[in-house]
Amino acid sequence: MKTEILKVLRESGGYVSGQQLCDSFGVSRTAVWKVIDQLKKEGYEIEAVRNKGYRLIESPDVMGQAELESLIDTRWAGKTVVYAKETDSTNIQAKALGEKGAVHGTLVVADRQTAGKGRRGRRWTSPPGTSIYMTILLKPQFLPSKAPMLTLVMALSVAEGIMGETGLPAQIKWPNDIVVNGKKVCGILTEMSAEIDYINYVVTGAGVNVNADSFPEDIARTATSLYIEGGVKLRRAQLAASIVERYEKNYEMFMETEDLSRLKDPYNRLLVNCRKEVRILEPGNEYEAVASGINDTGELVVMTADGKEKAIYAGEVSVRGVYGYV
Ligand code: BTN
């Protein structure tokens, strides 16, 4: 009921009478009062005026279950939210839920991760209070070889969500880092459980640096937050909801063709590497080329110095700007 009351208060924008809440949810005034009291304890500023009712004055930057559920407006993505104040890794938890048969679209969110995972076995430092750590569980019925494209679907959704909520110029560094002003604000990690020709489940996790005001020295050169770039503290749940809503839309477009043909134009418009010279780091081979965008399967198409066009598959390859990270 907390989620529903929060939603009604938020959507009304003004006063909602206690009686109206009682009638809508078929509960007593005391039950309503208890929920309002709980919300106040969580930091929501709610005014109670005699003969008028309750009014939500301000929502704090909380990442609670009710906050997320009351904001996410979708048909299947994030319809079930599993929230934890602290967890090892939202990807690990989403996989555990996948094993237990949780539904397609289940969203796992945490305020802090104690074992956050980055790409290629790296760690993802995940302090509390400032970032989004979220993972969506998917059960697609296509071949496992197509799953890596879902990372690009998430990258596009995060970039669109950031632009929509902040107006900041979010861009994508192929295949799946989101950058603002040349520095990384989000990393994405997709993992999968599959048979040779059948996907059990896929999890795609995103870590977004939202309100952090500084970064450890070792990553400060390449990492930034939306707060550092925009100077405004954001409500993380609002941004998370916006990303999930865009993800649902983009995923459905992806499913129409089971590739990126319908998403590649918006993706390429945001691609920071587009028409730029990049350094390709393949195992045992490094070379420079000019990137022209992704193709239908999400490979980066580049033109090498000898004029040959080449499509690079993300797997083992790193792409850097010739002069630095992007
Ligand atoms: C990268 O190395 O750039 C990918 C980082 C992915 C981090 C996110 S945070 C939410 C989800 N849970 C994890 O343990 N990792 C991903």
mmCIF file of C-alpha atoms and ligand atoms in Angstrom:
data_model
loop_
_atom_site.group_PDB
_atom_site.id
_atom_site.type_symbol
_atom_site.label_atom_id
_atom_site.label_comp_id
_atom_site.label_asym_id
_atom_site.label_seq_id
_atom_site.Cartn_x
_atom_site.Cartn_y
_atom_site.Cartn_z
ATOM 1 C CA MET A 1 0.000 0.000 0.000
ATOM 2 C CA LYS A 2 2.985 2.310 0.622
ATOM 3 C CA THR A 3 3.777 2.297 -3.102
ATOM 4 C CA GLU A 4 0.183 3.112 -4.040
ATOM 5 C CA ILE A 5 -0.202 5.925 -1.495
ATOM 6 C CA LEU A 6 3.089 7.429 -2.629
ATOM 7 C CA LYS A 7 1.910 7.252 -6.218
ATOM 8 C CA VAL A 8 -1.434 8.906 -5.462
ATOM 9 C CA LEU A 9 0.247 11.715 -3.496
ATOM 10 C CA ARG A 10 2.844 12.287 -6.192
ATOM 11 C CA GLU A 11 0.385 12.233 -9.075
ATOM 12 C CA SER A 12 -2.127 14.510 -7.357
ATOM 13 C CA GLY A 13 0.482 17.195 -6.704
ATOM 14 C CA GLY A 14 -1.897 18.719 -4.116
ATOM 15 C CA TYR A 15 -3.876 17.588 -1.087
ATOM 16 C CA VAL A 16 -5.428 14.136 -0.954
ATOM 17 C CA SER A 17 -7.915 13.598 1.842
ATOM 18 C CA GLY A 18 -7.384 10.809 4.345
ATOM 19 C CA GLN A 19 -10.897 9.583 3.554
ATOM 20 C CA GLN A 20 -10.099 9.355 -0.161
ATOM 21 C CA LEU A 21 -7.050 7.228 0.628
ATOM 22 C CA CYS A 22 -9.092 5.013 2.979
ATOM 23 C CA ASP A 23 -11.768 4.524 0.308
ATOM 24 C CA SER A 24 -9.282 3.870 -2.510
ATOM 25 C CA PHE A 25 -7.429 1.178 -0.614
ATOM 26 C CA GLY A 26 -10.247 -0.122 1.609
ATOM 27 C CA VAL A 27 -8.317 0.488 4.830
ATOM 28 C CA SER A 28 -8.824 2.435 8.054
ATOM 29 C CA ARG A 29 -7.618 5.980 8.764
ATOM 30 C CA THR A 30 -5.127 4.534 11.242
ATOM 31 C CA ALA A 31 -3.648 2.299 8.554
ATOM 32 C CA VAL A 32 -3.258 5.305 6.235
ATOM 33 C CA TRP A 33 -1.723 7.362 9.030
ATOM 34 C CA LYS A 34 0.777 4.571 9.745
ATOM 35 C CA VAL A 35 1.930 4.504 6.127
ATOM 36 C CA ILE A 36 2.267 8.306 6.082
ATOM 37 C CA ASP A 37 4.280 8.094 9.292
ATOM 38 C CA GLN A 38 6.572 5.457 7.758
ATOM 39 C CA LEU A 39 7.105 7.598 4.676
ATOM 40 C CA LYS A 40 7.986 10.605 6.847
ATOM 41 C CA LYS A 41 10.512 8.491 8.737
ATOM 42 C CA GLU A 42 12.093 7.540 5.394
ATOM 43 C CA GLY A 43 12.589 11.243 4.687
ATOM 44 C CA TYR A 44 9.537 12.214 2.604
ATOM 45 C CA GLU A 45 8.235 15.638 3.555
ATOM 46 C CA ILE A 46 4.459 15.230 3.845
ATOM 47 C CA GLU A 47 2.194 17.971 5.096
ATOM 48 C CA ALA A 48 -1.013 17.006 6.941
ATOM 49 C CA VAL A 49 -3.678 19.723 7.082
ATOM 50 C CA ARG A 50 -7.037 19.359 8.842
ATOM 51 C CA ASN A 51 -9.989 19.167 6.453
ATOM 52 C CA LYS A 52 -7.647 19.078 3.451
ATOM 53 C CA GLY A 53 -5.593 15.928 3.845
ATOM 54 C CA TYR A 54 -2.047 14.991 2.974
ATOM 55 C CA ARG A 55 0.300 16.666 0.512
ATOM 56 C CA LEU A 56 3.705 15.445 -0.652
ATOM 57 C CA ILE A 57 6.012 18.456 -0.398
ATOM 58 C CA GLU A 58 9.306 16.841 -1.253
ATOM 59 C CA SER A 59 10.639 13.403 -2.129
ATOM 60 C CA PRO A 60 14.138 12.751 -0.849
ATOM 61 C CA ASP A 61 16.783 10.906 -2.833
ATOM 62 C CA VAL A 62 15.803 7.501 -1.516
ATOM 63 C CA MET A 63 16.208 4.287 -3.483
ATOM 64 C CA GLY A 64 13.512 2.333 -1.678
ATOM 65 C CA GLN A 65 11.208 -0.287 -3.109
ATOM 66 C CA ALA A 66 8.088 1.894 -2.825
ATOM 67 C CA GLU A 67 9.835 4.893 -4.377
ATOM 68 C CA LEU A 68 10.977 2.862 -7.383
ATOM 69 C CA GLU A 69 7.687 1.018 -7.832
ATOM 70 C CA SER A 70 5.686 4.235 -7.632
ATOM 71 C CA LEU A 71 7.842 5.870 -10.315
ATOM 72 C CA ILE A 72 8.360 3.093 -12.869
ATOM 73 C CA ASP A 73 5.617 3.318 -15.472
ATOM 74 C CA THR A 74 6.054 0.262 -17.694
ATOM 75 C CA ARG A 75 4.274 -2.888 -18.786
ATOM 76 C CA TRP A 76 6.886 -5.511 -17.900
ATOM 77 C CA ALA A 77 10.323 -3.993 -17.272
ATOM 78 C CA GLY A 78 10.791 -3.327 -13.560
ATOM 79 C CA LYS A 79 7.208 -4.335 -12.780
ATOM 80 C CA THR A 80 8.748 -6.463 -10.037
ATOM 81 C CA VAL A 81 11.412 -4.595 -8.086
ATOM 82 C CA VAL A 82 13.716 -6.356 -5.648
ATOM 83 C CA TYR A 83 15.429 -3.682 -3.574
ATOM 84 C CA ALA A 84 18.165 -4.089 -0.966
ATOM 85 C CA LYS A 85 19.936 -1.382 0.983
ATOM 86 C CA GLU A 86 23.064 -3.486 0.683
ATOM 87 C CA THR A 87 23.891 -6.519 -1.411
ATOM 88 C CA ASP A 88 26.960 -8.236 -2.828
ATOM 89 C CA SER A 89 26.128 -7.426 -6.460
ATOM 90 C CA THR A 90 22.808 -6.769 -8.169
ATOM 91 C CA ASN A 91 24.023 -8.963 -11.059
ATOM 92 C CA ILE A 92 24.690 -11.852 -8.654
ATOM 93 C CA GLN A 93 21.269 -11.383 -7.066
ATOM 94 C CA ALA A 94 19.508 -11.146 -10.430
ATOM 95 C CA LYS A 95 21.171 -14.409 -11.502
ATOM 96 C CA ALA A 96 20.055 -16.071 -8.272
ATOM 97 C CA LEU A 97 16.515 -14.878 -9.001
ATOM 98 C CA GLY A 98 16.851 -16.198 -12.550
ATOM 99 C CA GLU A 99 17.721 -19.621 -11.132
ATOM 100 C CA LYS A 100 14.610 -19.473 -8.954
ATOM 101 C CA GLY A 101 12.335 -18.686 -11.886
ATOM 102 C CA ALA A 102 11.744 -14.959 -11.313
ATOM 103 C CA VAL A 103 9.785 -13.230 -14.081
ATOM 104 C CA HIS A 104 11.177 -11.588 -17.219
ATOM 105 C CA GLY A 105 11.822 -7.923 -16.448
ATOM 106 C CA THR A 106 12.509 -8.319 -12.721
ATOM 107 C CA LEU A 107 14.640 -5.388 -11.598
ATOM 108 C CA VAL A 108 17.195 -5.702 -8.804
ATOM 109 C CA VAL A 109 18.383 -2.451 -7.225
ATOM 110 C CA ALA A 110 20.712 -1.720 -4.310
ATOM 111 C CA ASP A 111 21.990 1.370 -2.552
ATOM 112 C CA ARG A 112 25.370 -0.263 -1.936
ATOM 113 C CA GLN A 113 27.250 -3.260 -3.356
ATOM 114 C CA THR A 114 29.936 -5.045 -1.393
ATOM 115 C CA ALA A 115 31.160 -7.089 -4.384
ATOM 116 C CA GLY A 116 30.185 -4.942 -7.379
ATOM 117 C CA LYS A 117 31.400 -6.515 -10.616
ATOM 118 C CA GLY A 118 32.967 -4.689 -13.540
ATOM 119 C CA ARG A 119 33.821 -6.030 -16.984
ATOM 120 C CA ARG A 120 36.662 -8.490 -17.468
ATOM 121 C CA GLY A 121 36.699 -9.589 -13.857
ATOM 122 C CA ARG A 122 37.336 -6.092 -12.503
ATOM 123 C CA ARG A 123 35.621 -4.735 -9.409
ATOM 124 C CA TRP A 124 33.043 -1.968 -9.504
ATOM 125 C CA THR A 125 33.467 0.193 -6.408
ATOM 126 C CA SER A 126 29.949 0.731 -5.092
ATOM 127 C CA PRO A 127 29.648 3.094 -2.099
ATOM 128 C CA PRO A 128 26.183 3.923 -0.669
ATOM 129 C CA GLY A 129 24.056 7.021 -1.081
ATOM 130 C CA THR A 130 25.190 8.399 -4.431
ATOM 131 C CA SER A 131 24.899 5.902 -7.288
ATOM 132 C CA ILE A 132 22.469 3.646 -9.082
ATOM 133 C CA TYR A 133 23.265 -0.066 -9.051
ATOM 134 C CA MET A 134 20.576 -1.894 -10.961
ATOM 135 C CA THR A 135 20.201 -5.095 -12.945
ATOM 136 C CA ILE A 136 17.387 -6.291 -15.145
ATOM 137 C CA LEU A 137 16.650 -9.997 -15.535
ATOM 138 C CA LEU A 138 15.569 -11.123 -19.000
ATOM 139 C CA LYS A 139 14.376 -14.402 -20.414
ATOM 140 C CA PRO A 140 14.577 -13.934 -24.151
ATOM 141 C CA GLN A 141 13.756 -16.676 -26.597
ATOM 142 C CA PHE A 142 16.523 -16.071 -29.089
ATOM 143 C CA LEU A 143 19.917 -17.660 -29.665
ATOM 144 C CA PRO A 144 22.623 -17.032 -27.035
ATOM 145 C CA SER A 145 24.859 -15.450 -29.697
ATOM 146 C CA LYS A 146 22.470 -12.471 -29.815
ATOM 147 C CA ALA A 147 22.643 -11.680 -26.092
ATOM 148 C CA PRO A 148 25.691 -9.351 -26.245
ATOM 149 C CA MET A 149 23.553 -6.891 -28.225
ATOM 150 C CA LEU A 150 21.413 -6.372 -25.113
ATOM 151 C CA THR A 151 24.322 -4.481 -23.559
ATOM 152 C CA LEU A 152 24.056 -1.924 -26.343
ATOM 153 C CA VAL A 153 20.296 -1.708 -25.836
ATOM 154 C CA MET A 154 20.967 -0.803 -22.191
ATOM 155 C CA ALA A 155 23.716 1.680 -23.157
ATOM 156 C CA LEU A 156 21.295 3.534 -25.414
ATOM 157 C CA SER A 157 18.607 3.506 -22.714
ATOM 158 C CA VAL A 158 20.949 4.870 -20.031
ATOM 159 C CA ALA A 159 22.209 7.646 -22.318
ATOM 160 C CA GLU A 160 18.634 8.595 -23.265
ATOM 161 C CA GLY A 161 17.558 8.477 -19.622
ATOM 162 C CA ILE A 162 20.395 10.761 -18.548
ATOM 163 C CA MET A 163 19.674 13.247 -21.337
ATOM 164 C CA GLY A 164 15.952 13.201 -20.584
ATOM 165 C CA GLU A 165 16.372 13.764 -16.856
ATOM 166 C CA THR A 166 19.333 16.154 -16.845
ATOM 167 C CA GLY A 167 19.788 17.654 -20.297
ATOM 168 C CA LEU A 168 23.470 16.690 -20.053
ATOM 169 C CA PRO A 169 25.150 15.638 -23.326
ATOM 170 C CA ALA A 170 25.433 11.903 -22.600
ATOM 171 C CA GLN A 171 27.310 9.880 -25.195
ATOM 172 C CA ILE A 172 28.166 6.228 -25.690
ATOM 173 C CA LYS A 173 31.723 4.946 -25.851
ATOM 174 C CA TRP A 174 31.408 1.727 -27.798
ATOM 175 C CA PRO A 175 30.208 -0.724 -26.828
ATOM 176 C CA ASN A 176 28.722 0.181 -23.482
ATOM 177 C CA ASP A 177 30.292 2.958 -21.437
ATOM 178 C CA ILE A 178 28.289 6.122 -21.024
ATOM 179 C CA VAL A 179 30.351 9.281 -20.977
ATOM 180 C CA VAL A 180 29.607 12.917 -20.267
ATOM 181 C CA ASN A 181 32.173 15.482 -21.368
ATOM 182 C CA GLY A 182 34.606 12.680 -22.167
ATOM 183 C CA LYS A 183 34.480 10.963 -18.772
ATOM 184 C CA LYS A 184 32.689 7.769 -17.758
ATOM 185 C CA VAL A 185 29.433 8.083 -15.789
ATOM 186 C CA CYS A 186 28.117 4.562 -16.287
ATOM 187 C CA GLY A 187 29.373 1.034 -16.895
ATOM 188 C CA ILE A 188 27.261 -1.910 -18.022
ATOM 189 C CA LEU A 189 27.819 -5.619 -17.488
ATOM 190 C CA THR A 190 25.777 -8.366 -19.162
ATOM 191 C CA GLU A 191 26.000 -11.970 -17.997
ATOM 192 C CA MET A 192 24.125 -15.000 -19.205
ATOM 193 C CA SER A 193 23.176 -18.547 -18.303
ATOM 194 C CA ALA A 194 22.648 -20.572 -21.461
ATOM 195 C CA GLU A 195 22.771 -23.931 -23.202
ATOM 196 C CA ILE A 196 24.374 -24.080 -26.635
ATOM 197 C CA ASP A 197 21.140 -23.030 -28.368
ATOM 198 C CA TYR A 198 18.934 -21.831 -25.521
ATOM 199 C CA ILE A 199 19.091 -18.907 -23.084
ATOM 200 C CA ASN A 200 18.034 -19.663 -19.512
ATOM 201 C CA TYR A 201 18.330 -15.995 -18.582
ATOM 202 C CA VAL A 202 20.384 -12.883 -19.215
ATOM 203 C CA VAL A 203 21.137 -10.174 -16.666
ATOM 204 C CA THR A 204 22.209 -6.675 -17.652
ATOM 205 C CA GLY A 205 23.485 -4.471 -14.846
ATOM 206 C CA ALA A 206 24.204 -0.753 -14.953
ATOM 207 C CA GLY A 207 26.168 1.294 -12.455
ATOM 208 C CA VAL A 208 25.491 5.019 -12.825
ATOM 209 C CA ASN A 209 27.555 7.642 -10.996
ATOM 210 C CA VAL A 210 24.838 10.105 -10.033
ATOM 211 C CA ASN A 211 25.527 12.323 -7.003
ATOM 212 C CA ALA A 212 29.160 11.560 -6.120
ATOM 213 C CA ASP A 213 31.242 14.687 -5.646
ATOM 214 C CA SER A 214 34.645 13.037 -6.078
ATOM 215 C CA PHE A 215 36.334 9.790 -7.133
ATOM 216 C CA PRO A 216 39.320 7.815 -5.863
ATOM 217 C CA GLU A 217 42.589 9.020 -7.366
ATOM 218 C CA ASP A 218 43.083 5.925 -9.529
ATOM 219 C CA ILE A 219 39.910 6.541 -11.534
ATOM 220 C CA ALA A 220 39.441 10.316 -11.173
ATOM 221 C CA ARG A 221 41.067 10.955 -14.573
ATOM 222 C CA THR A 222 38.433 8.960 -16.451
ATOM 223 C CA ALA A 223 35.385 8.846 -14.113
ATOM 224 C CA THR A 224 32.846 11.520 -13.335
ATOM 225 C CA SER A 225 29.305 11.859 -11.988
ATOM 226 C CA LEU A 226 26.206 13.618 -13.248
ATOM 227 C CA TYR A 227 26.475 15.944 -10.241
ATOM 228 C CA ILE A 228 30.071 16.894 -11.058
ATOM 229 C CA GLU A 229 29.132 17.589 -14.686
ATOM 230 C CA GLY A 230 25.766 19.255 -14.126
ATOM 231 C CA GLY A 231 26.093 20.798 -10.663
ATOM 232 C CA VAL A 232 22.681 19.491 -9.599
ATOM 233 C CA LYS A 233 21.914 16.652 -7.185
ATOM 234 C CA LEU A 234 19.408 14.226 -8.692
ATOM 235 C CA ARG A 235 16.840 11.798 -7.361
ATOM 236 C CA ARG A 236 18.340 8.455 -8.263
ATOM 237 C CA ALA A 237 15.025 6.587 -8.296
ATOM 238 C CA GLN A 238 13.614 9.039 -10.838
ATOM 239 C CA LEU A 239 16.575 8.515 -13.143
ATOM 240 C CA ALA A 240 16.474 4.725 -12.653
ATOM 241 C CA ALA A 241 12.760 4.726 -13.544
ATOM 242 C CA SER A 242 13.408 6.783 -16.636
ATOM 243 C CA ILE A 243 16.161 4.388 -17.783
ATOM 244 C CA VAL A 244 13.927 1.345 -17.231
ATOM 245 C CA GLU A 245 11.079 2.948 -19.192
ATOM 246 C CA ARG A 246 13.401 3.627 -22.120
ATOM 247 C CA TYR A 247 14.833 0.143 -21.828
ATOM 248 C CA GLU A 248 11.399 -1.409 -22.215
ATOM 249 C CA LYS A 249 10.766 0.603 -25.367
ATOM 250 C CA ASN A 250 14.204 -0.090 -26.858
ATOM 251 C CA TYR A 251 14.088 -3.789 -25.981
ATOM 252 C CA GLU A 252 10.773 -4.126 -27.791
ATOM 253 C CA MET A 253 12.251 -2.451 -30.865
ATOM 254 C CA PHE A 254 15.216 -4.808 -30.638
ATOM 255 C CA MET A 255 12.859 -7.800 -30.458
ATOM 256 C CA GLU A 256 11.062 -6.794 -33.662
ATOM 257 C CA THR A 257 14.136 -7.784 -35.664
ATOM 258 C CA GLU A 258 16.239 -9.507 -32.990
ATOM 259 C CA ASP A 259 19.080 -7.183 -33.892
ATOM 260 C CA LEU A 260 20.007 -3.518 -33.651
ATOM 261 C CA SER A 261 18.793 -2.457 -37.085
ATOM 262 C CA ARG A 262 16.066 -0.234 -35.610
ATOM 263 C CA LEU A 263 18.262 1.139 -32.817
ATOM 264 C CA LYS A 264 21.516 1.665 -34.639
ATOM 265 C CA ASP A 265 20.728 5.190 -35.849
ATOM 266 C CA PRO A 266 19.876 6.596 -32.403
ATOM 267 C CA TYR A 267 22.854 4.647 -30.983
ATOM 268 C CA ASN A 268 25.253 5.992 -33.626
ATOM 269 C CA ARG A 269 24.013 9.554 -33.089
ATOM 270 C CA LEU A 270 25.213 9.257 -29.489
ATOM 271 C CA LEU A 271 28.414 7.407 -30.289
ATOM 272 C CA VAL A 272 31.382 9.397 -29.036
ATOM 273 C CA ASN A 273 33.725 7.417 -31.319
ATOM 274 C CA CYS A 274 31.814 8.281 -34.489
ATOM 275 C CA ARG A 275 34.074 9.617 -37.240
ATOM 276 C CA LYS A 276 36.916 9.708 -34.717
ATOM 277 C CA GLU A 277 40.293 8.105 -34.862
ATOM 278 C CA VAL A 278 40.401 5.220 -32.427
ATOM 279 C CA ARG A 279 43.071 2.824 -31.233
ATOM 280 C CA ILE A 280 41.953 -0.801 -31.402
ATOM 281 C CA LEU A 281 43.556 -3.084 -28.851
ATOM 282 C CA GLU A 282 43.116 -6.699 -29.905
ATOM 283 C CA PRO A 283 45.040 -9.431 -28.101
ATOM 284 C CA GLY A 284 48.496 -9.281 -29.705
ATOM 285 C CA ASN A 285 47.525 -6.573 -32.188
ATOM 286 C CA GLU A 286 47.143 -2.795 -31.855
ATOM 287 C CA TYR A 287 46.237 -0.427 -34.647
ATOM 288 C CA GLU A 288 44.527 2.856 -35.402
ATOM 289 C CA ALA A 289 41.423 3.317 -37.492
ATOM 290 C CA VAL A 290 38.510 5.693 -38.010
ATOM 291 C CA ALA A 291 35.184 4.531 -36.572
ATOM 292 C CA SER A 292 32.003 5.051 -38.559
ATOM 293 C CA GLY A 293 29.377 3.540 -36.228
ATOM 294 C CA ILE A 294 27.839 0.197 -35.311
ATOM 295 C CA ASN A 295 26.260 -2.238 -37.736
ATOM 296 C CA ASP A 296 23.045 -4.241 -37.249
ATOM 297 C CA THR A 297 24.713 -6.680 -34.871
ATOM 298 C CA GLY A 298 26.473 -4.070 -32.766
ATOM 299 C CA GLU A 299 29.972 -4.462 -34.172
ATOM 300 C CA LEU A 300 31.982 -1.264 -34.551
ATOM 301 C CA VAL A 301 32.687 -0.545 -38.200
ATOM 302 C CA VAL A 302 36.093 1.060 -38.738
ATOM 303 C CA MET A 303 38.202 2.085 -41.698
ATOM 304 C CA THR A 304 41.833 1.030 -41.315
ATOM 305 C CA ALA A 305 44.827 3.048 -42.576
ATOM 306 C CA ASP A 306 45.024 0.927 -45.750
ATOM 307 C CA GLY A 307 41.435 1.843 -46.618
ATOM 308 C CA LYS A 308 39.842 -1.458 -45.623
ATOM 309 C CA GLU A 309 36.546 -1.576 -43.776
ATOM 310 C CA LYS A 310 36.506 -3.854 -40.755
ATOM 311 C CA ALA A 311 33.770 -4.780 -38.279
ATOM 312 C CA ILE A 312 35.062 -5.233 -34.746
ATOM 313 C CA TYR A 313 33.338 -7.538 -32.295
ATOM 314 C CA ALA A 314 33.394 -6.295 -28.694
ATOM 315 C CA GLY A 315 34.483 -9.538 -26.958
ATOM 316 C CA GLU A 316 38.211 -9.220 -26.351
ATOM 317 C CA VAL A 317 38.753 -5.854 -27.985
ATOM 318 C CA SER A 318 39.234 -2.453 -26.349
ATOM 319 C CA VAL A 319 38.757 0.797 -28.170
ATOM 320 C CA ARG A 320 40.368 3.989 -26.969
ATOM 321 C CA GLY A 321 40.592 7.473 -28.313
ATOM 322 C CA VAL A 322 43.967 8.092 -29.859
ATOM 323 C CA TYR A 323 44.662 10.794 -27.259
ATOM 324 C CA GLY A 324 43.045 9.192 -24.213
ATOM 325 C CA TYR A 325 39.982 7.417 -22.880
ATOM 326 C CA VAL A 326 37.526 8.589 -25.566
HETATM 327 C C1 BTN B 1 32.210 -1.862 -16.285
HETATM 328 O O1 BTN B 1 33.246 -2.434 -15.949
HETATM 329 O O2 BTN B 1 32.237 -0.795 -16.899
HETATM 330 C C2 BTN B 1 30.867 -2.476 -15.950
HETATM 331 C C3 BTN B 1 30.388 -2.075 -14.596
HETATM 332 C C4 BTN B 1 29.023 -2.604 -14.246
HETATM 333 C C5 BTN B 1 28.594 -2.244 -12.835
HETATM 334 C C6 BTN B 1 27.168 -2.590 -12.558
HETATM 335 S S1 BTN B 1 26.619 -1.924 -11.025
HETATM 336 C C7 BTN B 1 25.168 -2.864 -11.125
HETATM 337 C C8 BTN B 1 25.561 -4.229 -11.650
HETATM 338 N N1 BTN B 1 26.004 -5.072 -10.566
HETATM 339 C C9 BTN B 1 27.294 -5.383 -10.653
HETATM 340 O O3 BTN B 1 27.912 -6.091 -9.838
HETATM 341 N N2 BTN B 1 27.824 -4.827 -11.739
HETATM 342 C C10 BTN B 1 26.844 -4.078 -12.487
#
